């Protein structure tokens, strides 16, 4: 189903209807939150609610309110990422994700719209924020190292405060984990078709290994995606490689993120060992049949390297199969001072031209969805940011403190940006 047809189908229900609001859920059991997709802000579910009704991990009152708004043709504010894209004339993830649920999972949107509750078909879950990275565009909510840094130094003066919700400190006595496994046994495992385990770094979580065991032992028809930074401790990476040998590798996907190369990647994705990342990626491709996904989290620090990293990943596509490695191009919208739109027009136009030139001779390596997402990023980059000066000022404050706290050097790492921003 193409994008135009998908939109026509959704419009018959309402002009703001999105199947993902029903069929997809992100859950963070380490803090008791959930949200419909990665563009939305987390909603806290009180402990007493999940103790009494484990399904409130996803079918909570707030989400049901948002679903009703969509049925009424209203635009929930939490979905502004898509509304902004659509108002700019681009194809939003609302359309892309809905099309996937309709075509791949055979979901009938009219049946979905009959109720305000729905067990997820696609679940993205993090049991733990323990992480050995502290990426520039992340924060204490999703990284234990970020949390330690904020605890030591505090927020950065002149910037919005980092969100740092209360954590479940005793990982072995977590009511949200208990609720998840009750939910799993009562029917979730039968409704799920896709389960993404993220973090933090999932390989550092005991619950990740438990999920693999349960899926295999219960012979479930679930595709499991592990969202790893590919730089865990060597012992854990080797454990993962051993563990997946007997797993149904057609039902296992390794997802990772990187949006620049070498020293620049290590600067922005602090904790990354670029050579280790590439070597581990190669090890997976050489020794398994697993599919992989590479996510570009495009931002002000990475855009001048976008062509370079896509070119590197395309070499893997050429060797191992273009459809075995899928690239996803997403753009940072928060924190706003890392949005790629704050870059000077001259640099953005230069990088857009560079990427288009690369794509012209490599089109056969990419699916139509990959091409569409790349094109969307390039188009978004050239949209004027009305509050550019304010966000640039925040960018300077962030970089100054980022360098100071981590003993880094922005000017040496990004000389072309240091000259013009």
CSV table of C-alpha atoms in Angstrom, one decimal:
chain,number,residue,atom,x,y,z
A,1,UNK,CA,0.0,0.0,0.0
A,2,UNK,CA,1.5,3.3,-1.0
A,3,UNK,CA,1.5,6.4,1.2
A,4,UNK,CA,-1.3,8.2,-0.7
A,5,UNK,CA,-3.6,5.2,-0.4
A,6,UNK,CA,-2.8,4.8,3.3
A,7,UNK,CA,-3.7,8.4,3.9
A,8,UNK,CA,-7.0,7.9,2.1
A,9,UNK,CA,-7.9,4.9,4.3
A,10,UNK,CA,-7.0,6.7,7.5
A,11,UNK,CA,-8.9,9.7,6.5
A,12,UNK,CA,-12.1,7.6,6.3
A,13,UNK,CA,-11.8,7.3,10.1
A,14,UNK,CA,-10.4,10.8,10.7
A,15,UNK,CA,-7.7,13.1,9.3
A,16,UNK,CA,-5.6,12.5,12.4
A,17,UNK,CA,-6.1,8.8,12.9
A,18,UNK,CA,-2.9,6.7,13.5
A,19,UNK,CA,-2.9,3.0,13.9
A,20,UNK,CA,0.4,3.2,15.9
A,21,UNK,CA,-1.5,4.9,18.7
A,22,UNK,CA,-3.3,1.6,19.3
A,23,UNK,CA,-0.9,-1.0,18.0
A,24,UNK,CA,2.4,0.2,19.2
A,25,UNK,CA,3.6,0.9,22.8
A,26,UNK,CA,6.9,1.9,24.3
A,27,UNK,CA,7.3,0.8,28.0
A,28,UNK,CA,10.1,1.8,30.4
A,29,UNK,CA,9.7,-0.4,33.4
A,30,UNK,CA,12.7,1.1,35.3
A,31,UNK,CA,10.7,4.3,35.7
A,32,UNK,CA,7.1,3.2,35.2
A,33,UNK,CA,6.3,5.1,32.0
A,34,UNK,CA,4.9,4.3,28.6
A,35,UNK,CA,4.2,6.1,25.3
A,36,UNK,CA,2.9,5.2,21.9
A,37,UNK,CA,6.0,5.8,19.8
A,38,UNK,CA,9.4,7.3,20.1
A,39,UNK,CA,8.2,10.7,19.0
A,40,UNK,CA,5.9,11.0,22.1
A,41,UNK,CA,6.7,12.0,25.6
A,42,UNK,CA,6.5,9.3,28.4
A,43,UNK,CA,3.4,9.0,30.6
A,44,UNK,CA,3.8,7.9,34.2
A,45,UNK,CA,1.6,5.0,35.3
A,46,UNK,CA,1.3,4.9,39.2
A,47,UNK,CA,2.6,1.7,40.8
A,48,UNK,CA,-0.8,1.0,42.4
A,49,UNK,CA,-2.4,1.0,38.9
A,50,UNK,CA,-0.2,-1.7,37.4
A,51,UNK,CA,-0.4,-3.8,40.6
A,52,UNK,CA,-4.2,-3.8,40.2
A,53,UNK,CA,-4.3,-4.0,36.4
A,54,UNK,CA,-1.2,-4.9,34.5
A,55,UNK,CA,-2.7,-3.7,31.2
A,56,UNK,CA,-2.5,-0.1,32.4
A,57,UNK,CA,1.2,-0.3,31.3
A,58,UNK,CA,-0.3,0.6,27.9
A,59,UNK,CA,-4.1,1.1,28.0
A,60,UNK,CA,-3.9,4.0,30.5
A,61,UNK,CA,-6.4,6.8,30.7
A,62,UNK,CA,-4.1,9.4,29.1
A,63,UNK,CA,-3.5,7.2,26.0
A,64,UNK,CA,-7.2,6.5,25.7
A,65,UNK,CA,-7.9,10.2,25.7
A,66,UNK,CA,-5.4,10.6,22.9
A,67,UNK,CA,-7.0,7.8,20.9
A,68,UNK,CA,-10.4,9.5,21.4
A,69,UNK,CA,-9.0,12.8,20.1
A,70,UNK,CA,-7.8,11.0,17.0
A,71,UNK,CA,-11.2,9.4,16.4
A,72,UNK,CA,-12.7,12.9,16.8
A,73,UNK,CA,-10.4,14.3,14.2
A,74,UNK,CA,-8.3,16.3,16.7
A,75,UNK,CA,-4.5,16.4,16.8
A,76,UNK,CA,-3.0,15.2,20.1
A,77,UNK,CA,-0.3,17.6,21.1
A,78,UNK,CA,2.1,14.8,21.9
A,79,UNK,CA,2.2,13.9,18.2
A,80,UNK,CA,3.5,17.2,17.1
A,81,UNK,CA,6.5,15.5,15.4
A,82,UNK,CA,4.1,14.2,12.7
A,83,UNK,CA,1.8,17.2,12.6
A,84,UNK,CA,4.8,19.4,11.9
A,85,UNK,CA,6.1,17.1,9.1
A,86,UNK,CA,2.6,17.0,7.5
A,87,UNK,CA,2.1,20.7,7.7
A,88,UNK,CA,5.5,21.1,5.9
A,89,UNK,CA,4.2,18.9,3.1
A,90,UNK,CA,6.3,15.8,4.1
A,91,UNK,CA,5.2,12.2,4.6
A,92,UNK,CA,5.0,11.7,8.4
A,93,UNK,CA,5.7,8.5,10.4
A,94,UNK,CA,1.9,8.4,11.1
A,95,UNK,CA,1.5,7.4,7.5
A,96,UNK,CA,4.5,5.1,7.3
A,97,UNK,CA,3.9,3.3,10.5
A,98,UNK,CA,0.1,2.9,9.8
A,99,UNK,CA,0.9,1.4,6.3
A,100,UNK,CA,3.3,-1.1,7.9
A,101,UNK,CA,0.6,-2.3,10.4
A,102,UNK,CA,-1.9,-2.6,7.6
A,103,UNK,CA,0.3,-4.4,5.1
A,104,UNK,CA,2.7,-6.5,7.2
A,105,UNK,CA,0.5,-7.3,10.2
A,106,UNK,CA,-2.8,-7.4,8.2
A,107,UNK,CA,-4.5,-5.0,10.7
A,108,UNK,CA,-7.9,-3.5,9.8
A,109,UNK,CA,-7.9,0.1,10.8
A,110,UNK,CA,-11.7,0.2,11.0
A,111,UNK,CA,-11.7,-2.7,13.5
A,112,UNK,CA,-9.0,-1.1,15.5
A,113,UNK,CA,-10.9,2.1,15.8
A,114,UNK,CA,-13.9,0.4,17.3
A,115,UNK,CA,-12.4,0.4,20.8
A,116,UNK,CA,-10.1,2.6,22.9
A,117,UNK,CA,-8.1,-0.3,24.2
A,118,UNK,CA,-5.8,-2.6,22.3
A,119,UNK,CA,-2.9,-5.0,23.1
A,120,UNK,CA,0.2,-3.9,21.2
A,121,UNK,CA,1.3,-5.7,18.1
A,122,UNK,CA,4.7,-3.9,18.3
A,123,UNK,CA,6.2,-3.3,21.8
A,124,UNK,CA,9.4,-1.4,22.5
A,125,UNK,CA,10.5,-2.1,26.1
A,126,UNK,CA,13.5,-1.0,28.3
A,127,UNK,CA,13.9,-2.8,31.6
A,128,UNK,CA,16.9,-0.8,32.6
A,129,UNK,CA,18.7,2.5,31.8
A,130,UNK,CA,22.1,1.1,32.7
A,131,UNK,CA,24.4,2.2,29.8
A,132,UNK,CA,28.0,2.5,29.0
A,133,UNK,CA,27.3,5.5,26.7
A,134,UNK,CA,26.2,9.0,27.3
A,135,UNK,CA,25.3,10.3,23.8
A,136,UNK,CA,25.1,14.1,23.3
A,137,UNK,CA,21.4,14.0,22.4
A,138,UNK,CA,20.5,11.5,25.2
A,139,UNK,CA,20.1,12.3,28.9
A,140,UNK,CA,19.8,11.0,32.4
A,141,UNK,CA,16.4,9.4,31.8
A,142,UNK,CA,17.9,6.8,29.4
A,143,UNK,CA,21.5,6.5,30.4
A,144,UNK,CA,22.9,5.7,33.9
A,145,UNK,CA,26.2,7.5,32.9
A,146,UNK,CA,24.3,10.6,32.0
A,147,UNK,CA,22.5,10.4,35.4
A,148,UNK,CA,25.8,10.1,37.2
A,149,UNK,CA,27.2,13.2,35.4
A,150,UNK,CA,24.1,15.3,36.2
A,151,UNK,CA,24.3,14.2,39.8
A,152,UNK,CA,28.0,15.3,39.9
A,153,UNK,CA,27.8,18.6,38.0
A,154,UNK,CA,24.1,19.5,37.8
A,155,UNK,CA,22.2,20.8,34.9
A,156,UNK,CA,23.8,23.2,32.4
A,157,UNK,CA,23.1,26.8,33.2
A,158,UNK,CA,21.0,28.5,30.6
A,159,UNK,CA,19.6,25.3,29.2
A,160,UNK,CA,16.3,23.5,29.8
A,161,UNK,CA,16.7,21.1,32.8
A,162,UNK,CA,17.2,17.5,31.9
A,163,UNK,CA,14.3,15.2,32.7
A,164,UNK,CA,15.3,12.7,35.4
A,165,UNK,CA,12.3,10.9,36.8
A,166,UNK,CA,12.4,8.7,39.9
A,167,UNK,CA,13.9,5.3,39.2
A,168,UNK,CA,13.0,1.9,40.6
A,169,UNK,CA,16.2,1.3,42.5
A,170,UNK,CA,15.8,-2.3,43.4
A,171,UNK,CA,15.9,-4.0,40.0
A,172,UNK,CA,14.9,-7.4,41.5
A,173,UNK,CA,11.7,-6.0,43.1
A,174,UNK,CA,10.1,-3.9,40.4
A,175,UNK,CA,6.3,-3.9,40.3
A,176,UNK,CA,6.4,-2.7,36.6
A,177,UNK,CA,8.5,-5.8,35.7
A,178,UNK,CA,6.1,-8.0,37.6
A,179,UNK,CA,3.2,-6.4,35.7
A,180,UNK,CA,4.9,-6.9,32.4
A,181,UNK,CA,5.4,-10.7,33.0
A,182,UNK,CA,1.8,-11.0,34.2
A,183,UNK,CA,0.7,-9.2,31.0
A,184,UNK,CA,3.0,-11.5,29.0
A,185,UNK,CA,1.4,-14.7,30.4
A,186,UNK,CA,-2.2,-13.4,30.2
A,187,UNK,CA,-2.0,-12.8,26.4
A,188,UNK,CA,0.5,-10.2,25.4
A,189,UNK,CA,2.9,-12.9,24.1
A,190,UNK,CA,0.1,-14.0,21.7
A,191,UNK,CA,-0.8,-10.5,20.4
A,192,UNK,CA,2.8,-9.4,19.9
A,193,UNK,CA,4.5,-9.8,16.5
A,194,UNK,CA,7.4,-7.5,17.1
A,195,UNK,CA,9.3,-6.9,20.3
A,196,UNK,CA,12.1,-4.4,20.6
A,197,UNK,CA,14.3,-4.5,23.7
A,198,UNK,CA,16.3,-1.3,24.3
A,199,UNK,CA,17.8,0.5,27.2
A,200,UNK,CA,20.2,1.8,28.3
A,201,UNK,CA,22.2,-1.0,26.8
A,202,UNK,CA,20.0,-4.1,26.8
A,203,UNK,CA,22.9,-6.6,27.0
A,204,UNK,CA,23.6,-5.2,30.4
A,205,UNK,CA,20.1,-6.1,31.7
A,206,UNK,CA,19.1,-9.5,33.2
A,207,UNK,CA,15.6,-9.1,31.8
A,208,UNK,CA,16.9,-9.1,28.2
A,209,UNK,CA,18.3,-12.6,28.6
A,210,UNK,CA,15.0,-13.7,30.2
A,211,UNK,CA,13.0,-12.5,27.2
A,212,UNK,CA,15.2,-14.5,24.8
A,213,UNK,CA,14.7,-17.6,27.0
A,214,UNK,CA,11.0,-17.2,27.2
A,215,UNK,CA,10.5,-16.6,23.4
A,216,UNK,CA,12.6,-19.6,22.6
A,217,UNK,CA,11.1,-21.9,25.3
A,218,UNK,CA,7.5,-21.0,24.5
A,219,UNK,CA,8.2,-21.3,20.7
A,220,UNK,CA,6.5,-17.9,20.1
A,221,UNK,CA,6.0,-16.3,16.7
A,222,UNK,CA,7.6,-13.0,17.7
A,223,UNK,CA,10.3,-11.1,15.9
A,224,UNK,CA,12.8,-9.9,18.6
A,225,UNK,CA,14.9,-6.8,17.9
A,226,UNK,CA,17.7,-5.9,20.2
A,227,UNK,CA,18.7,-2.2,20.1
A,228,UNK,CA,22.3,-2.4,21.1
A,229,UNK,CA,25.1,0.2,20.9
A,230,UNK,CA,27.4,-2.6,19.7
A,231,UNK,CA,30.1,-1.7,22.2
A,232,UNK,CA,29.1,-3.7,25.4
A,233,UNK,CA,31.8,-5.4,27.4
A,234,UNK,CA,33.6,-8.0,25.3
A,235,UNK,CA,32.3,-10.8,27.6
A,236,UNK,CA,28.7,-9.8,27.1
A,237,UNK,CA,29.0,-9.5,23.3
A,238,UNK,CA,30.5,-12.9,23.1
A,239,UNK,CA,27.7,-14.2,25.3
A,240,UNK,CA,25.2,-12.7,22.9
A,241,UNK,CA,26.9,-14.3,19.9
A,242,UNK,CA,26.9,-17.7,21.6
A,243,UNK,CA,23.3,-17.3,22.8
A,244,UNK,CA,21.9,-16.6,19.3
A,245,UNK,CA,23.5,-19.6,17.6
A,246,UNK,CA,20.5,-21.8,18.4
A,247,UNK,CA,17.9,-19.0,18.2
A,248,UNK,CA,15.6,-18.7,15.1
A,249,UNK,CA,17.7,-16.1,13.4
A,250,UNK,CA,15.0,-15.3,10.9
A,251,UNK,CA,13.1,-13.9,14.0
A,252,UNK,CA,16.0,-11.9,15.4
A,253,UNK,CA,17.2,-8.4,14.3
A,254,UNK,CA,20.1,-6.4,15.6
A,255,UNK,CA,19.4,-2.7,15.6
A,256,UNK,CA,22.0,-0.1,16.3
A,257,UNK,CA,22.6,3.7,16.0
A,258,UNK,CA,25.4,5.7,14.4
A,259,UNK,CA,25.2,8.9,12.4
A,260,UNK,CA,28.9,9.9,11.9
A,261,UNK,CA,32.3,8.4,11.5
A,262,UNK,CA,35.5,8.0,13.6
A,263,UNK,CA,36.4,10.7,16.1
A,264,UNK,CA,33.2,12.7,15.4
A,265,UNK,CA,31.1,9.7,16.2
A,266,UNK,CA,33.0,9.1,19.4
A,267,UNK,CA,32.6,12.8,20.4
A,268,UNK,CA,28.8,12.8,19.9
A,269,UNK,CA,28.1,9.2,21.0
A,270,UNK,CA,30.4,9.4,24.1
A,271,UNK,CA,31.5,6.0,25.1
A,272,UNK,CA,31.7,4.7,21.6
A,273,UNK,CA,34.7,2.9,20.3
A,274,UNK,CA,34.2,3.4,16.5
A,275,UNK,CA,36.6,0.6,15.5
A,276,UNK,CA,35.0,-1.8,17.9
A,277,UNK,CA,31.5,-0.9,16.7
A,278,UNK,CA,32.5,-1.6,13.1
A,279,UNK,CA,34.2,-4.9,14.0
A,280,UNK,CA,31.3,-6.1,16.0
A,281,UNK,CA,28.9,-5.2,13.2
A,282,UNK,CA,31.0,-7.2,10.8
A,283,UNK,CA,31.2,-10.1,13.3
A,284,UNK,CA,27.4,-10.3,13.4
A,285,UNK,CA,27.1,-10.2,9.6
A,286,UNK,CA,29.9,-12.8,9.1
A,287,UNK,CA,28.7,-15.3,11.7
A,288,UNK,CA,24.9,-15.1,11.7
A,289,UNK,CA,22.0,-14.8,9.3
A,290,UNK,CA,20.4,-12.0,11.4
A,291,UNK,CA,19.0,-8.9,9.7
A,292,UNK,CA,20.3,-5.6,10.9
A,293,UNK,CA,19.0,-2.0,11.2
A,294,UNK,CA,21.2,1.1,11.4
A,295,UNK,CA,19.5,4.2,12.8
A,296,UNK,CA,20.8,7.7,11.9
A,297,UNK,CA,19.9,10.1,14.7
A,298,UNK,CA,20.7,13.2,12.6
A,299,UNK,CA,21.7,16.3,14.5
A,300,UNK,CA,23.8,19.4,14.4
A,301,UNK,CA,26.9,17.5,15.2
A,302,UNK,CA,26.4,14.7,12.7
A,303,UNK,CA,25.0,16.3,9.5
A,304,UNK,CA,28.4,17.1,8.0
A,305,UNK,CA,29.2,13.4,8.3
A,306,UNK,CA,25.9,12.0,7.1
A,307,UNK,CA,27.2,11.1,3.6
A,308,UNK,CA,30.3,9.6,5.1
A,309,UNK,CA,28.6,7.2,7.5
A,310,UNK,CA,25.9,6.1,4.9
A,311,UNK,CA,28.8,5.4,2.5
A,312,UNK,CA,30.5,3.2,5.1
A,313,UNK,CA,27.3,1.3,5.8
A,314,UNK,CA,26.6,1.0,2.1
A,315,UNK,CA,29.9,-1.0,1.7
A,316,UNK,CA,28.4,-3.5,4.1
A,317,UNK,CA,25.2,-3.6,2.0
A,318,UNK,CA,27.2,-4.3,-1.1
A,319,UNK,CA,29.0,-7.2,0.6
A,320,UNK,CA,26.3,-8.8,2.7
A,321,UNK,CA,23.1,-7.8,0.8
A,322,UNK,CA,21.3,-4.5,0.5
A,323,UNK,CA,18.1,-5.9,2.2
A,324,UNK,CA,20.0,-7.4,5.1
A,325,UNK,CA,21.0,-4.0,6.4
A,326,UNK,CA,18.3,-1.4,6.5
A,327,UNK,CA,19.0,2.3,7.3
A,328,UNK,CA,16.5,4.5,9.1
A,329,UNK,CA,17.0,8.3,8.9
A,330,UNK,CA,15.5,10.2,11.9
A,331,UNK,CA,16.2,13.7,13.1
A,332,UNK,CA,16.7,15.0,16.6
A,333,UNK,CA,13.9,17.3,17.6
A,334,UNK,CA,14.8,17.4,21.3
A,335,UNK,CA,17.0,18.8,22.7
A,336,UNK,CA,16.2,21.6,20.2
A,337,UNK,CA,19.7,23.1,20.4
A,338,UNK,CA,21.0,20.0,18.6
A,339,UNK,CA,18.5,20.2,15.8
A,340,UNK,CA,20.3,20.1,12.5
A,341,UNK,CA,18.2,23.0,11.2
A,342,UNK,CA,20.3,25.5,13.3
A,343,UNK,CA,23.3,24.9,11.1
A,344,UNK,CA,24.2,27.7,8.6
A,345,UNK,CA,22.4,27.6,5.3
A,346,UNK,CA,25.7,27.3,3.4
A,347,UNK,CA,26.7,24.1,5.2
A,348,UNK,CA,23.3,22.5,5.0
A,349,UNK,CA,23.1,23.1,1.2
A,350,UNK,CA,26.6,21.8,0.8
A,351,UNK,CA,25.8,18.6,2.7
A,352,UNK,CA,22.4,18.1,0.9
A,353,UNK,CA,24.2,18.4,-2.4
A,354,UNK,CA,26.9,16.0,-1.3
A,355,UNK,CA,24.4,13.4,-0.1
A,356,UNK,CA,22.3,13.6,-3.3
A,357,UNK,CA,25.4,13.1,-5.4
A,358,UNK,CA,26.3,9.9,-3.4
A,359,UNK,CA,22.7,8.6,-3.7
A,360,UNK,CA,22.6,9.1,-7.4
A,361,UNK,CA,25.2,6.4,-8.0
A,362,UNK,CA,23.9,4.1,-5.2
A,363,UNK,CA,20.2,4.0,-5.6
A,364,UNK,CA,20.0,0.3,-6.1
A,365,UNK,CA,21.3,-0.3,-2.6
A,366,UNK,CA,18.2,1.2,-0.9
A,367,UNK,CA,14.6,0.5,-0.5
A,368,UNK,CA,11.9,3.1,-1.3
A,369,UNK,CA,11.3,3.6,2.4
A,370,UNK,CA,15.0,4.3,3.0
A,371,UNK,CA,15.1,6.7,0.1
A,372,UNK,CA,12.0,8.5,1.4
A,373,UNK,CA,13.4,8.9,4.9
A,374,UNK,CA,16.7,10.2,3.5
A,375,UNK,CA,14.8,12.7,1.3
A,376,UNK,CA,12.7,13.8,4.3
A,377,UNK,CA,15.8,14.5,6.3
A,378,UNK,CA,17.3,16.6,3.5
A,379,UNK,CA,14.1,18.5,3.1
A,380,UNK,CA,13.7,19.1,6.8
A,381,UNK,CA,17.3,20.4,7.0
A,382,UNK,CA,16.5,23.2,4.6
A,383,UNK,CA,13.4,24.3,6.4
A,384,UNK,CA,14.2,27.6,8.3
A,385,UNK,CA,14.3,27.4,12.1
A,386,UNK,CA,12.4,30.5,13.3
A,387,UNK,CA,14.2,30.5,16.7
A,388,UNK,CA,17.6,29.7,15.3
A,389,UNK,CA,19.5,32.4,17.2
A,390,UNK,CA,18.1,31.3,20.6
A,391,UNK,CA,19.0,27.6,19.9
A,392,UNK,CA,22.4,28.5,18.6
A,393,UNK,CA,23.1,30.4,21.9
A,394,UNK,CA,22.0,27.3,23.8
A,395,UNK,CA,24.2,25.1,21.5
A,396,UNK,CA,27.3,27.2,22.4
A,397,UNK,CA,26.5,26.8,26.1
A,398,UNK,CA,26.0,23.1,25.8
A,399,UNK,CA,29.2,22.5,23.8
A,400,UNK,CA,31.3,24.6,26.2
A,401,UNK,CA,30.1,22.5,29.2
A,402,UNK,CA,30.1,19.2,27.2
A,403,UNK,CA,33.8,19.7,26.4
A,404,UNK,CA,34.6,20.8,29.9
A,405,UNK,CA,32.9,17.9,31.7
A,406,UNK,CA,34.2,15.2,29.3
A,407,UNK,CA,37.7,16.7,28.4
A,408,UNK,CA,36.8,17.0,24.7
A,409,UNK,CA,37.5,19.6,22.1
A,410,UNK,CA,34.7,20.7,19.7
A,411,UNK,CA,37.0,23.0,17.6
A,412,UNK,CA,39.5,20.2,16.9
A,413,UNK,CA,36.8,17.6,16.1
A,414,UNK,CA,34.5,19.8,14.0
A,415,UNK,CA,36.7,22.6,12.5
A,416,UNK,CA,34.2,23.4,9.7
A,417,UNK,CA,31.5,24.0,12.3
A,418,UNK,CA,33.7,25.9,14.7
A,419,UNK,CA,34.5,28.4,12.0
A,420,UNK,CA,30.9,29.3,11.1
A,421,UNK,CA,28.5,28.6,13.9
